[in-house]
Short mmCIF file of C-alpha atoms in Angstrom, two decimals:
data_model
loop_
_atom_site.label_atom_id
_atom_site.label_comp_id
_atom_site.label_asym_id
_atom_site.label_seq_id
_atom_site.Cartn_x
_atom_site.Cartn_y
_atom_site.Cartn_z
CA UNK K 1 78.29 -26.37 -7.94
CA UNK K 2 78.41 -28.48 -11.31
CA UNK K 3 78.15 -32.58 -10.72
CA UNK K 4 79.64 -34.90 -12.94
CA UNK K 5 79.74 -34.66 -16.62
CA UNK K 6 77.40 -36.78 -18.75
CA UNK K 7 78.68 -39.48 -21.13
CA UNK K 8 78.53 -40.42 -24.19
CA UNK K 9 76.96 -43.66 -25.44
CA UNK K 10 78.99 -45.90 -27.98
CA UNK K 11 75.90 -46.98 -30.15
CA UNK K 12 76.25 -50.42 -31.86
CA UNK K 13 77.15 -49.89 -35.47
CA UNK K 14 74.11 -51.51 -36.46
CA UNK K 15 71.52 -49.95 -34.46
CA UNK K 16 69.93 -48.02 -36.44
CA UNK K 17 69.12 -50.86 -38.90
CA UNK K 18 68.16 -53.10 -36.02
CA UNK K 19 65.94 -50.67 -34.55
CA UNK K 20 63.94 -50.21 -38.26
CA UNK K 21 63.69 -53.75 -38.38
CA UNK K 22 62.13 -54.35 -35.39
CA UNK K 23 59.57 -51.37 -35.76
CA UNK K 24 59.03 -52.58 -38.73
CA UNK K 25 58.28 -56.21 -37.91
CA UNK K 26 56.34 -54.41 -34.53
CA UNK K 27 54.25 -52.23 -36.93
CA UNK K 28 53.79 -55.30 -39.05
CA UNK K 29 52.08 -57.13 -36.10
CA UNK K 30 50.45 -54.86 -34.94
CA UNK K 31 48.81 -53.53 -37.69
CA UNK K 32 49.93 -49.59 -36.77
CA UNK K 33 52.75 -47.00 -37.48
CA UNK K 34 55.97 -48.09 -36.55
CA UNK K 35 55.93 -47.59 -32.43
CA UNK K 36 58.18 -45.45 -30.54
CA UNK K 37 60.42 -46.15 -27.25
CA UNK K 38 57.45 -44.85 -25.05
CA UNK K 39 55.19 -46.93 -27.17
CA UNK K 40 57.24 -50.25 -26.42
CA UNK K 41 57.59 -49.98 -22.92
CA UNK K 42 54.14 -49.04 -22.46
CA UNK K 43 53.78 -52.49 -24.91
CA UNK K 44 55.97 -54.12 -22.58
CA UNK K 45 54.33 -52.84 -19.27
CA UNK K 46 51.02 -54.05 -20.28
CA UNK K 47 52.30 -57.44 -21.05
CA UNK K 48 53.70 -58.02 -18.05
CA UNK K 49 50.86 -56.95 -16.21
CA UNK K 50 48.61 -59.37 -18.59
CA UNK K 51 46.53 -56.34 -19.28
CA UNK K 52 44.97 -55.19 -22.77
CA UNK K 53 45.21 -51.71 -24.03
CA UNK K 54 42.15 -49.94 -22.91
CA UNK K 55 41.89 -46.15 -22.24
CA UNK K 56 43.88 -45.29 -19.67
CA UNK K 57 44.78 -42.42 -17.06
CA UNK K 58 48.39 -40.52 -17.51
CA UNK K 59 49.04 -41.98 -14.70
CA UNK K 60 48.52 -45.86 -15.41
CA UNK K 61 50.35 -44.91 -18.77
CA UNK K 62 53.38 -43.61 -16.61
CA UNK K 63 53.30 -46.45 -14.37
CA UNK K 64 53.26 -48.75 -17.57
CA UNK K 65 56.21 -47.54 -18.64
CA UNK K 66 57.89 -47.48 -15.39
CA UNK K 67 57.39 -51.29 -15.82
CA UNK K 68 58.17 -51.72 -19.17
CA UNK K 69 61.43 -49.99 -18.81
CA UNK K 70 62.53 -51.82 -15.61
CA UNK K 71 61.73 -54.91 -17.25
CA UNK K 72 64.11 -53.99 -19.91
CA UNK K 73 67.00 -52.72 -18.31
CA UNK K 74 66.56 -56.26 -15.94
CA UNK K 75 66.71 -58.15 -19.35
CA UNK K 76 70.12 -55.96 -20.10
CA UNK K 77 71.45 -56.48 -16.12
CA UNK K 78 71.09 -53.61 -14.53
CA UNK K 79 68.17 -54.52 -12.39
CA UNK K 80 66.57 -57.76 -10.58
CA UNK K 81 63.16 -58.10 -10.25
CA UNK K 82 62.91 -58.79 -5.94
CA UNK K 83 59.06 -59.68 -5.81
CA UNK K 84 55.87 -59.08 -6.44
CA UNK K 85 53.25 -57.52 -4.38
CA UNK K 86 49.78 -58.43 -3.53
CA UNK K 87 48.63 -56.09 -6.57
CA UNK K 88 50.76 -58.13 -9.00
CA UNK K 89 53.07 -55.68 -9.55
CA UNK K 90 56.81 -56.76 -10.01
CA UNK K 91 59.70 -54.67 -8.10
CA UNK K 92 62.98 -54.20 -8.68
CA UNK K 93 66.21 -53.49 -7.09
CA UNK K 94 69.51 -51.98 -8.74
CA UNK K 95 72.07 -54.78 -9.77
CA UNK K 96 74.63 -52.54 -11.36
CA UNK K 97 74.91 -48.84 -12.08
CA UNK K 98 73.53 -47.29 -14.95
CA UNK K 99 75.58 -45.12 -16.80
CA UNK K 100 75.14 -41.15 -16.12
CA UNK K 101 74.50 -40.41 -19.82
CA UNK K 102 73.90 -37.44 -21.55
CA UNK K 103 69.81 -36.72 -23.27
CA UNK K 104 70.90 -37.59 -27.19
CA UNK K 105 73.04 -41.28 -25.34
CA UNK K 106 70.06 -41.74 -22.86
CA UNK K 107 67.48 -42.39 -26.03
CA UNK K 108 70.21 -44.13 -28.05
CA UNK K 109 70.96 -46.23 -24.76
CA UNK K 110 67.20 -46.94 -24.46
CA UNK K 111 66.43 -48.02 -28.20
CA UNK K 112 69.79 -50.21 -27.79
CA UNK K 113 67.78 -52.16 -24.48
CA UNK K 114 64.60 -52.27 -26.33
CA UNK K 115 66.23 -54.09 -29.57
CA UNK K 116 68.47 -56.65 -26.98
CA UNK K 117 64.77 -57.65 -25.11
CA UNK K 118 62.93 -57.90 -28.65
CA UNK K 119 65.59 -59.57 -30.68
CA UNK K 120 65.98 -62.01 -27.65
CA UNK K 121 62.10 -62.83 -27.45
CA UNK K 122 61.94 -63.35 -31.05
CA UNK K 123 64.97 -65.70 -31.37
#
C-alpha cells in the first residue's frame, strides 16, 4: 500500500541569499560558525524558555527544538500557541495543514520559516 506522494517545495528565488545573510549576521552575533536549522531552533527554544545554553541532555536538546520549531511554524500560521503549563512550557495546536513534502522541500521549507521569524524580529 503506497500513501500519497510527497511534494515539492517552490523555494523563494532569494532564499538562498537570505538564508547566508542571516547566518551570517547570526554568526556575527554570536561570535561562532554560521548556525544550522537545528542550531536555530534549538536558539529559538531556549529563548522562549528564557534559558541559557548550558550542557544539556539529548533529550532537553530535542525538546528545545520541538519548541523552537513550533514557535516558528506559529510565526508562519500553521500553528497557535493554546497555553502554557505549570512548567512554563508553551503548547500548540494545528491551525492549518502543513504540506506533505518531500526530505530535500522539508529542509528548504524549514530554512524558508526560519528566515520569515528572523527577518521579522530584526525589522
Amino acid at each position: 500500500m503506497t500513501g500519497p506522494t510527497p511534494e515539492t517545495y517552490p523555494a523563494p528565488p532569494d532564499l538562498e541569499a537570505r538564508w547566508a545573510a542571516l547566518q551570517a549576521r547570526l554568526a556575527d552575533t554570536l561570535g561562532s560558525a554560521p548556525p544550522t536549522t537545528e542550531a536555530l531552533l534549538l536558539l529559538i527554544g531556549l529563548q522562549r524558555m528564557g534559558l541559557a545554553p548550558e550542557k544539556l541532555s539529548k533529550t532537553q536538546k530535542q525538546d528545545l527544538i520541538q519548541l523552537g520549531s513550533f514557535t516558528v511554524l506559529a510565526h508562519g500560521g500553521y500553528y497557535r500557541e493554546t497555553y502554557t503549563d505549570d512548567e512554563g512550557w508553551p503548547h500548540f495546536e494545528l491551525k492549518r495543514p502543513l504540506p506533505f513534502l518531500d526530505i530535500f522541500s522539508q529542509a528548504v521549507f524549514v530554512k524558508h520559516r526560519l528566515v520569515e521569524y528572523f527577518e521579522a524580529i530584526f525589522a
